[in-house]
N, CA and C atoms as an extended XYZ file, in Angstrom:
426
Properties=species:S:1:pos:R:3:atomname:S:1:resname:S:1:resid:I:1 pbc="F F F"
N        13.578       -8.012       22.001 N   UNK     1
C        12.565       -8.241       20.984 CA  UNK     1
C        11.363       -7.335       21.264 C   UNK     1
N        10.973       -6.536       20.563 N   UNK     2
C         9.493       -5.642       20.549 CA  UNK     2
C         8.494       -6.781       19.888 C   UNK     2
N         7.344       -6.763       20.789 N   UNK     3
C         6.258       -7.616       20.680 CA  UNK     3
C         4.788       -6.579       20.287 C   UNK     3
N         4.871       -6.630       18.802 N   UNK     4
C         3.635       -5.740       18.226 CA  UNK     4
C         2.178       -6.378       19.527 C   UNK     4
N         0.941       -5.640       19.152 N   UNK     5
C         0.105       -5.922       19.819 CA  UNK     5
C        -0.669       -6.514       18.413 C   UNK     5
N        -1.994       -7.557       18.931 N   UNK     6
C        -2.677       -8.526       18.262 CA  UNK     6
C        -3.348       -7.270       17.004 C   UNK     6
N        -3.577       -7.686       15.854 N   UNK     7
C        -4.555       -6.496       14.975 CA  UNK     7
C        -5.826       -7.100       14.614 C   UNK     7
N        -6.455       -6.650       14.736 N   UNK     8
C        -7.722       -6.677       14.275 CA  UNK     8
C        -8.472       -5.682       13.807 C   UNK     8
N        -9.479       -6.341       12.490 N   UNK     9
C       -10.243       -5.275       11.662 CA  UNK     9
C       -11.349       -6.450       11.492 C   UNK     9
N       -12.577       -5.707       10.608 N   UNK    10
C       -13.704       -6.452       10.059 CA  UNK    10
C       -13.522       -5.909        8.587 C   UNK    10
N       -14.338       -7.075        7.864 N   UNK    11
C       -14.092       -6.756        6.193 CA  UNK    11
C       -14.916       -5.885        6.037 C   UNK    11
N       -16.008       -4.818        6.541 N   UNK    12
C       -16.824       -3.379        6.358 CA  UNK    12
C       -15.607       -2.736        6.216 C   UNK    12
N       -14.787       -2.599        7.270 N   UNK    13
C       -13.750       -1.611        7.287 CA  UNK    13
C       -12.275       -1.609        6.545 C   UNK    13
N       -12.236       -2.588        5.553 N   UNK    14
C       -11.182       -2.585        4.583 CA  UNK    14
C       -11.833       -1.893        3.426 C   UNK    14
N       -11.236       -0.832        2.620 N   UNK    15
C       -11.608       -0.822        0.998 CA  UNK    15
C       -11.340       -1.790        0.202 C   UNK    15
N       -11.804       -1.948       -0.686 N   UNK    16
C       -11.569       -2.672       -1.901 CA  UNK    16
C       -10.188       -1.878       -2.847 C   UNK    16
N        -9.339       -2.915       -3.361 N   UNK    17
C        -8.201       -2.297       -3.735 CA  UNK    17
C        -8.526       -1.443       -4.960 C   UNK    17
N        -7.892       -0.584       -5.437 N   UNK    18
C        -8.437        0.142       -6.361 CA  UNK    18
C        -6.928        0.008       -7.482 C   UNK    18
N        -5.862       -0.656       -7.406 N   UNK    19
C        -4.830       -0.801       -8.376 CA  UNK    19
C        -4.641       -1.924       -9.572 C   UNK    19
N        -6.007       -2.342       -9.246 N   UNK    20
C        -5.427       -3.659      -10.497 CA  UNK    20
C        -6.131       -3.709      -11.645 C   UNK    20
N        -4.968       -3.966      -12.423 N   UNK    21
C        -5.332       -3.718      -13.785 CA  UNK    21
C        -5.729       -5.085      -14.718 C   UNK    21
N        -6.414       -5.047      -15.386 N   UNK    22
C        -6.665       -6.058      -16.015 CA  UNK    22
C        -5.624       -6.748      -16.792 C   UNK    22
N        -5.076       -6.039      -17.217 N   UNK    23
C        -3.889       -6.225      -18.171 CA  UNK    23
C        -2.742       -7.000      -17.514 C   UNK    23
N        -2.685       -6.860      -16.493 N   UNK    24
C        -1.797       -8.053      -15.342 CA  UNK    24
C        -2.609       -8.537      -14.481 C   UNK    24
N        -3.823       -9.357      -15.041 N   UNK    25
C        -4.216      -10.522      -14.558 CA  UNK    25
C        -5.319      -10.422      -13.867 C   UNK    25
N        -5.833       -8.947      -13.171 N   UNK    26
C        -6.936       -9.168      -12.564 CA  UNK    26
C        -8.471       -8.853      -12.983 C   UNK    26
N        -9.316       -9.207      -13.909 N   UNK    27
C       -10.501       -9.266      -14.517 CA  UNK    27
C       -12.046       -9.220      -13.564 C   UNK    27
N       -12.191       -7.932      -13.134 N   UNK    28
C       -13.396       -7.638      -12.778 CA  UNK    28
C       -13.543       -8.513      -11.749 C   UNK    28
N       -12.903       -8.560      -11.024 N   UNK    29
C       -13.000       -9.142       -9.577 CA  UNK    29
C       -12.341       -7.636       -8.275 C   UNK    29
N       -12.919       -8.600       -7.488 N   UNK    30
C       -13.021       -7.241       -6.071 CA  UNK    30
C       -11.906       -7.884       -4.835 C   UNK    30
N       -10.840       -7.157       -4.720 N   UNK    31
C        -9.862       -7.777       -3.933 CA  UNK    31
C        -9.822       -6.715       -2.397 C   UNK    31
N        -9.758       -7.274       -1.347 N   UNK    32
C        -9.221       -6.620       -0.108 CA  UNK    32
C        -8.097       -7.007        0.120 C   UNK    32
N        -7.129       -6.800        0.668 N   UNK    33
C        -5.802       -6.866        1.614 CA  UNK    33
C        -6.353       -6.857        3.036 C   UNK    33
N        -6.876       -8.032        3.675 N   UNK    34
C        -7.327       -7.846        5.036 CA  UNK    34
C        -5.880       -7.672        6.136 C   UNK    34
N        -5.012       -8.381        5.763 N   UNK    35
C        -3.843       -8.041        7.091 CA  UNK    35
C        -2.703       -8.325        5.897 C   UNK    35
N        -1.551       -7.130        5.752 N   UNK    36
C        -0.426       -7.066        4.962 CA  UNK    36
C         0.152       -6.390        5.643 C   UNK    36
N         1.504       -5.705        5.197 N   UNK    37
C         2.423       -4.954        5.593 CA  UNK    37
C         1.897       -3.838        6.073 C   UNK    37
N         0.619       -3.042        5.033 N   UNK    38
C         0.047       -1.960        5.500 CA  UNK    38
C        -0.880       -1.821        6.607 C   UNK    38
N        -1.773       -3.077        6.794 N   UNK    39
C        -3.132       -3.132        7.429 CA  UNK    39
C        -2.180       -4.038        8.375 C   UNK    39
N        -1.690       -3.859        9.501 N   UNK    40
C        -1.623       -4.892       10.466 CA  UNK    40
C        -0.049       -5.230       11.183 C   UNK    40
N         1.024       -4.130       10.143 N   UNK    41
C         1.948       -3.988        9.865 CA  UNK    41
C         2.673       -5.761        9.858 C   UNK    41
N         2.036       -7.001        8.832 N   UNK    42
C         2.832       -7.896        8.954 CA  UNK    42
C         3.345       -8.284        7.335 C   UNK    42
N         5.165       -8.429        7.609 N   UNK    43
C         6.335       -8.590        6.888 CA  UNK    43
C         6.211       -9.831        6.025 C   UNK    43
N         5.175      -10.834        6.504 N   UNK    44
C         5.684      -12.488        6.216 CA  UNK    44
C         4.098      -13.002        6.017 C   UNK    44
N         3.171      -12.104        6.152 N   UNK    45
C         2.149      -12.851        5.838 CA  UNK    45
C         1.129      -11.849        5.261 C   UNK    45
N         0.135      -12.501        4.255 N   UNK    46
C        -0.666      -11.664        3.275 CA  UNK    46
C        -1.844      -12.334        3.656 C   UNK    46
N        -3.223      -11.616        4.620 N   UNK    47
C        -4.496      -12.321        4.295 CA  UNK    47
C        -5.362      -11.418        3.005 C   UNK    47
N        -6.068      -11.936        2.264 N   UNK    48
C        -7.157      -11.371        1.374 CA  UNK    48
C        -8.423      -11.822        1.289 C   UNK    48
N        -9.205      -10.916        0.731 N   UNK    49
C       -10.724      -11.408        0.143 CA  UNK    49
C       -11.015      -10.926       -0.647 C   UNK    49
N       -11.075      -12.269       -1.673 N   UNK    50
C       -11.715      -12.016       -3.063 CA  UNK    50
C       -12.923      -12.415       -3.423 C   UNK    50
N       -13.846      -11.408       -4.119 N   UNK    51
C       -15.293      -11.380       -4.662 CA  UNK    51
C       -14.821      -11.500       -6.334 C   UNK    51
N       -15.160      -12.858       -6.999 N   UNK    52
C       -15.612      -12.482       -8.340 CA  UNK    52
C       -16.889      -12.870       -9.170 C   UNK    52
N       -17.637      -12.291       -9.491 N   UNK    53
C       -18.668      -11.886       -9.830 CA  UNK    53
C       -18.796      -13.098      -10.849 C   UNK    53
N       -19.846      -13.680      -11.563 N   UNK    54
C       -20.032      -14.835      -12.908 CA  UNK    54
C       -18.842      -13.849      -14.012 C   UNK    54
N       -18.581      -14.669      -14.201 N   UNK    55
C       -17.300      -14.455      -15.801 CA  UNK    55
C       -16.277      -13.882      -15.035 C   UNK    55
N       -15.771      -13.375      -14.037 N   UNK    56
C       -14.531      -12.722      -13.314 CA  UNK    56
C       -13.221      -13.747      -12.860 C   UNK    56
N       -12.184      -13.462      -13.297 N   UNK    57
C       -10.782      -14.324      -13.014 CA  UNK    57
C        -9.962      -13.512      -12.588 C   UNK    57
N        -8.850      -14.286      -11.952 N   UNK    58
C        -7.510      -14.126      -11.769 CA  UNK    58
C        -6.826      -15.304      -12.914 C   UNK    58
N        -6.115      -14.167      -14.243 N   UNK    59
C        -5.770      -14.903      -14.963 CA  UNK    59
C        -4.190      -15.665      -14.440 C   UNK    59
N        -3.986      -16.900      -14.692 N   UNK    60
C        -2.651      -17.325      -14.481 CA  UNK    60
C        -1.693      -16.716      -13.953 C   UNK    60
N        -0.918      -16.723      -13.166 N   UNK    61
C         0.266      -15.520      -12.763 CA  UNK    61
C         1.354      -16.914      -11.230 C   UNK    61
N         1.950      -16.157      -11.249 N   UNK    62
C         3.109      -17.025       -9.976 CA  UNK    62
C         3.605      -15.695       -8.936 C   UNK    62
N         3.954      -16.683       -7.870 N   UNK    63
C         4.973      -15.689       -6.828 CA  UNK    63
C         6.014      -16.435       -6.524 C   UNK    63
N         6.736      -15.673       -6.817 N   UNK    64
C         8.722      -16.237       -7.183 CA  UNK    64
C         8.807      -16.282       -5.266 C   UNK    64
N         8.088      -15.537       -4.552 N   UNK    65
C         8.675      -15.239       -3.116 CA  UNK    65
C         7.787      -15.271       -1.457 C   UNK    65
N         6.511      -16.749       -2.448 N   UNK    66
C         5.376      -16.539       -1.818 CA  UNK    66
C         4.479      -17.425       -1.954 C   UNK    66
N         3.848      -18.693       -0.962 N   UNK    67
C         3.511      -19.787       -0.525 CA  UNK    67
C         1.874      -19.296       -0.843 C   UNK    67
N         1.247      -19.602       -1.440 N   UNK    68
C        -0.275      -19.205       -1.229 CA  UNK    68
C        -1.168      -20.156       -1.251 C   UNK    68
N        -2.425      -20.196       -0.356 N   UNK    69
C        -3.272      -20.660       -0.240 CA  UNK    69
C        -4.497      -19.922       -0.247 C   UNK    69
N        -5.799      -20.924       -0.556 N   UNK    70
C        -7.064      -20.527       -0.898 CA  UNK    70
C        -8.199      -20.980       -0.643 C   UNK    70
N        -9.385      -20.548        0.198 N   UNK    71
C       -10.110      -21.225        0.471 CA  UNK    71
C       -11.382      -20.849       -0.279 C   UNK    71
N       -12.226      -21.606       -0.413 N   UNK    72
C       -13.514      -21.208       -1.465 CA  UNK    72
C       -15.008      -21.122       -0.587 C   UNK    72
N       -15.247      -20.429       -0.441 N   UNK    73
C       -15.814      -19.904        0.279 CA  UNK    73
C       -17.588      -20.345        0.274 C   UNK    73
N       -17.577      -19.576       -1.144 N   UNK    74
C       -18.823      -19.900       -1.810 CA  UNK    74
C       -18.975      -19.769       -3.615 C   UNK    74
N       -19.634      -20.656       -3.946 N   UNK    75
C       -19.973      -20.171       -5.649 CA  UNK    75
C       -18.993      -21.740       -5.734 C   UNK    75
N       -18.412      -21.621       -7.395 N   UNK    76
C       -17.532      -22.464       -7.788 CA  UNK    76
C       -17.213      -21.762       -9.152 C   UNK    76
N       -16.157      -22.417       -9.166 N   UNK    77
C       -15.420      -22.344      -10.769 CA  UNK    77
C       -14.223      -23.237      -11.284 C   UNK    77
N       -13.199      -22.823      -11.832 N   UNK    78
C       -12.253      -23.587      -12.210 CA  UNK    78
C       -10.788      -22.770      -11.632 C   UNK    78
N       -10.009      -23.899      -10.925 N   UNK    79
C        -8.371      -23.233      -11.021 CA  UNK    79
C        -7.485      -23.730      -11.859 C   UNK    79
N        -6.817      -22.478      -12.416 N   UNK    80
C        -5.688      -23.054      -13.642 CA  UNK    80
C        -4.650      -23.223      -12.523 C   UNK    80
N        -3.675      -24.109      -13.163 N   UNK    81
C        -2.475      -24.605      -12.601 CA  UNK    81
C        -1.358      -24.478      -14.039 C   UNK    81
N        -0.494      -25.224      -13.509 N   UNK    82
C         0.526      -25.573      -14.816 CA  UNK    82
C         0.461      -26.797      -15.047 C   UNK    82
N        -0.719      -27.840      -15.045 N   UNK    83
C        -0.905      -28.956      -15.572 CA  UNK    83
C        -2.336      -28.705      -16.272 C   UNK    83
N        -3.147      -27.688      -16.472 N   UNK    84
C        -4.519      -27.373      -16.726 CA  UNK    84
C        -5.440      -26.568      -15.573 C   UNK    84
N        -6.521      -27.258      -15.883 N   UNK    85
C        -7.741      -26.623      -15.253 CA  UNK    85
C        -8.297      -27.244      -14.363 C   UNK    85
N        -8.593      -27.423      -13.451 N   UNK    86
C        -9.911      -28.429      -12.469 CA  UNK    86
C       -10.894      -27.685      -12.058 C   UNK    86
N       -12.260      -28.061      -11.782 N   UNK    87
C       -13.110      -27.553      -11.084 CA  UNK    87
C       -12.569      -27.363       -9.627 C   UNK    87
N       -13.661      -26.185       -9.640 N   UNK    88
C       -13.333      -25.846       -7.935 CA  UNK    88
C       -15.305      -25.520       -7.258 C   UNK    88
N       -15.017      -25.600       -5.851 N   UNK    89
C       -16.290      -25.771       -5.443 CA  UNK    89
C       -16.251      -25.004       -4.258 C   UNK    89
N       -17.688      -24.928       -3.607 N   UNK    90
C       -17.075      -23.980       -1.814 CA  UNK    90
C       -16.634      -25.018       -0.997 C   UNK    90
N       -15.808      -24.536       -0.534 N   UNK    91
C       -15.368      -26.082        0.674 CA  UNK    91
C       -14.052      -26.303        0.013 C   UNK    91
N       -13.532      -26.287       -0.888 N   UNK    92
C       -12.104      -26.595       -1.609 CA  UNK    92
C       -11.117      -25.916       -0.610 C   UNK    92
N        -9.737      -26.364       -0.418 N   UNK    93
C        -8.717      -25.601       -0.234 CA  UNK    93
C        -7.326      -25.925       -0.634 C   UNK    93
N        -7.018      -24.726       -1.487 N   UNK    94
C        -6.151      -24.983       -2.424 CA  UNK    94
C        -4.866      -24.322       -1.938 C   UNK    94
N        -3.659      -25.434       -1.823 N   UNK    95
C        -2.159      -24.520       -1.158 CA  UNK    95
C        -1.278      -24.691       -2.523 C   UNK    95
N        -1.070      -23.617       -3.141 N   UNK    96
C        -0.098      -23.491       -4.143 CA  UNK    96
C         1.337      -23.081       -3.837 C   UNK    96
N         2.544      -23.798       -3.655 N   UNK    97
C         3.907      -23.106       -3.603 CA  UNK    97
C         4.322      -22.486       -4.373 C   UNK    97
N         5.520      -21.596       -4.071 N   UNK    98
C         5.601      -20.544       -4.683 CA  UNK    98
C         6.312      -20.979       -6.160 C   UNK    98
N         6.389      -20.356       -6.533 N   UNK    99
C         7.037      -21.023       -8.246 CA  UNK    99
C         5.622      -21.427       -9.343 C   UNK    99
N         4.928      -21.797       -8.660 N   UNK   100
C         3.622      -22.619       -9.418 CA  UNK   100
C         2.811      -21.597      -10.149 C   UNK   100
N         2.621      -21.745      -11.405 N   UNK   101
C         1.320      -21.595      -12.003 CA  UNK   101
C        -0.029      -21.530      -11.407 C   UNK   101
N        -0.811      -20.339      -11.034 N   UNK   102
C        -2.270      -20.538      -10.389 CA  UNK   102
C        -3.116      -19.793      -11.109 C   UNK   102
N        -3.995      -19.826      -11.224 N   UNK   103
C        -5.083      -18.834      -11.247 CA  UNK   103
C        -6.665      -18.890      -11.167 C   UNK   103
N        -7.880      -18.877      -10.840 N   UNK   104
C        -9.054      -18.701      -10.452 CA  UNK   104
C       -10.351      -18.183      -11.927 C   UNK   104
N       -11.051      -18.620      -11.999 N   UNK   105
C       -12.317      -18.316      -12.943 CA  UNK   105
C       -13.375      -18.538      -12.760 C   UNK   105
N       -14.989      -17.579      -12.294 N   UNK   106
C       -15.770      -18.073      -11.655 CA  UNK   106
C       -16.447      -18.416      -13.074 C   UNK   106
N       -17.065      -20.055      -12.981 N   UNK   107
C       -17.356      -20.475      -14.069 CA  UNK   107
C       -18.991      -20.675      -13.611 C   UNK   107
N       -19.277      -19.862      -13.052 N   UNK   108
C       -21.020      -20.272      -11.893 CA  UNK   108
C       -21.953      -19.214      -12.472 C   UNK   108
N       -23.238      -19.191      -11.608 N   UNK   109
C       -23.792      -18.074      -11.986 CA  UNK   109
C       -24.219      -17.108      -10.704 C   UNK   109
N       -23.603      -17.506       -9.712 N   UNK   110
C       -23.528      -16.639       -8.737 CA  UNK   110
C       -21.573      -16.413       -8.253 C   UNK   110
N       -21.753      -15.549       -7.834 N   UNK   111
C       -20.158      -14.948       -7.126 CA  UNK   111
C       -19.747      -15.879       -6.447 C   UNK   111
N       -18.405      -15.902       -6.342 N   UNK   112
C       -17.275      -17.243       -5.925 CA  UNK   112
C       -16.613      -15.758       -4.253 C   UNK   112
N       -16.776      -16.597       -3.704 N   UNK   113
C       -16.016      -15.856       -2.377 CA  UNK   113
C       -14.956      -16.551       -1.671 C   UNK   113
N       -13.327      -15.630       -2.011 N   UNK   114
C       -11.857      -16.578       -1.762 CA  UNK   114
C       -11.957      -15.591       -0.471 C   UNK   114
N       -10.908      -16.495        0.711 N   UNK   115
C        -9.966      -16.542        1.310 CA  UNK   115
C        -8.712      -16.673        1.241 C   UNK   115
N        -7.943      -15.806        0.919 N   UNK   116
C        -6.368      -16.163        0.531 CA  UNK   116
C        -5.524      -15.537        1.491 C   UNK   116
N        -3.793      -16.413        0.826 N   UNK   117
C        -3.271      -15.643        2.031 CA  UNK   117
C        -1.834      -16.126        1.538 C   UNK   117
N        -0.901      -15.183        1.450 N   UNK   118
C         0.452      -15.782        0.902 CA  UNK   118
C         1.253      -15.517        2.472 C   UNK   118
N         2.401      -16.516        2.786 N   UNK   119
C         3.358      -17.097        3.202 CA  UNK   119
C         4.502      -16.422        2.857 C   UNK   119
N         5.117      -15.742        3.450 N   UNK   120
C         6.566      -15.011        3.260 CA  UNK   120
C         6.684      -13.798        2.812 C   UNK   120
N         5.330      -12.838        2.185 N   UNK   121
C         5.389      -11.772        2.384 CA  UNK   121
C         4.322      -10.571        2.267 C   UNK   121
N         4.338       -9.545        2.700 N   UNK   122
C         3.277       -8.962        3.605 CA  UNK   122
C         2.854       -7.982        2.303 C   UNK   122
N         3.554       -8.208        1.309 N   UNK   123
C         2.687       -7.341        0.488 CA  UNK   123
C         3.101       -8.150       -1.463 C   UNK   123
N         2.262       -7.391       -2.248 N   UNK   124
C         2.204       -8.079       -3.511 CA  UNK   124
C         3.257       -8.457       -4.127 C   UNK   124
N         4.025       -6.865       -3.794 N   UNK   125
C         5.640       -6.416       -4.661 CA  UNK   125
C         6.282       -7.802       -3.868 C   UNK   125
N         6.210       -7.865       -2.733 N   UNK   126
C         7.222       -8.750       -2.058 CA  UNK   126
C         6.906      -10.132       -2.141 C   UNK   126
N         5.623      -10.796       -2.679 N   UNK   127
C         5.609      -11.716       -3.372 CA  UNK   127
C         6.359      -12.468       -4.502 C   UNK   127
N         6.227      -11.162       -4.868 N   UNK   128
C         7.025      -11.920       -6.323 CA  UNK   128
C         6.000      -12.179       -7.475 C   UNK   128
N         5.039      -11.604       -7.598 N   UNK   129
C         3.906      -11.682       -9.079 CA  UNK   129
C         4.166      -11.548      -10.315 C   UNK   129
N         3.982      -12.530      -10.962 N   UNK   130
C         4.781      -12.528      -12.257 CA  UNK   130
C         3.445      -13.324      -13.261 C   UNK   130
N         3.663      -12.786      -14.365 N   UNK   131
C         2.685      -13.143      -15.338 CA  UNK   131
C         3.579      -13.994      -16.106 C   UNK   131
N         2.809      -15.284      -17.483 N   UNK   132
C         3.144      -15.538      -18.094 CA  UNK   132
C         4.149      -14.949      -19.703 C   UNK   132
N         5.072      -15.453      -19.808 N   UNK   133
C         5.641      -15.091      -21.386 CA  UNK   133
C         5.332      -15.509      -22.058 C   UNK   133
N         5.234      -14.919      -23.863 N   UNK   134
C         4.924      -15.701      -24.383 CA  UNK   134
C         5.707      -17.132      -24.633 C   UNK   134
N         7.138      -17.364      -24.199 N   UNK   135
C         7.613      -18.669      -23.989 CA  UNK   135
C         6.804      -19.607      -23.667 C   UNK   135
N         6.279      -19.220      -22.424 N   UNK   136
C         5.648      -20.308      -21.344 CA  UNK   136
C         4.008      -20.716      -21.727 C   UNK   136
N         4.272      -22.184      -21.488 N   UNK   137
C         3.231      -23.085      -22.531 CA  UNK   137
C         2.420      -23.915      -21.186 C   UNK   137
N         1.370      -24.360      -21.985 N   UNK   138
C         0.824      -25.028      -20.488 CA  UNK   138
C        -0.149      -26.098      -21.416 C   UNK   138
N        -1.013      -27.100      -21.029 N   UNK   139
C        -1.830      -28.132      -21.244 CA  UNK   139
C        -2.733      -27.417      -21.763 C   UNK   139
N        -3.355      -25.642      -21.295 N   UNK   140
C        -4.671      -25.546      -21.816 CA  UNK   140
C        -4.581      -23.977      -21.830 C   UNK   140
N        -5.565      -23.332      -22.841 N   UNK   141
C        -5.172      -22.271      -22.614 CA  UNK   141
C        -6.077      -21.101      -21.406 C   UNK   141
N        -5.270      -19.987      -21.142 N   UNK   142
C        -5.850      -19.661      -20.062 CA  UNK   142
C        -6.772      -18.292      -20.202 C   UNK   142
């Protein structure tokens, strides 16, 4: 067995991702990849940090291949699910399995600051990210 050595970084020294498009789900919010496949070389686990600004979301979306959790850092807003909406606050922590309906909206007037981190794989593609069809119906809209 080869035993990588421990990784460590600080969030100065990550960029901010520069690939996401609004159009699949991500709305004027500021994402890092703090430890993935690339940053840390790990296969099975995804840490992040997300900044979204007043009015900024992660609209609805799932990972077919990927356990995620979320911690709220600071600010508040609302998380969609596939039963609706609930408020969210700093201090919340939210574990969504994979299959589930999620998504984030800072409904405040200052910036919401996440901690996230998916379970089983080290990068987005290998998640499994998938947006809604128009099939797929929910309690409220998103």
């Amino acid at each position: 067995m080869t035993v990588r050595p421990p990784f460590r970084t600080t969030v100065a020294d990550v960029p901010l991702e520069q690939n996401l498009r609004e159009d699949e789900g991500w709305v004027d919010m500021q994402v890092q990849y703090l430890v993935n496949s690339e940053r840390g070389g790990s296969d099975g686990l995804t840490v992040g940090r997300t900044v979204l600004p007043p009015g900024a979301r992660h609209d609805r979306h799932l990972h077919t291949d990927a356990d995620e959790f979320l911690v709220v850092m600071s600010g508040r807003g609302e998380i969609h699910t596939n039963t609706g909406r609930e408020p969210s606050q700093a201090g919340d922590v939210i574990f969504t399995p994979r299959g589930n309906w999620h998504g984030f909206v800072n409904t405040g007037d200052e910036d919401v600051l996440l901690i996230w981190g998916w379970s089983g794989a080290g990068s987005l593609a290998a998640a499994g990210y998938g947006l809604p069809s128009d099939d797929d119906e929910f309690d409220d809209p998103s």
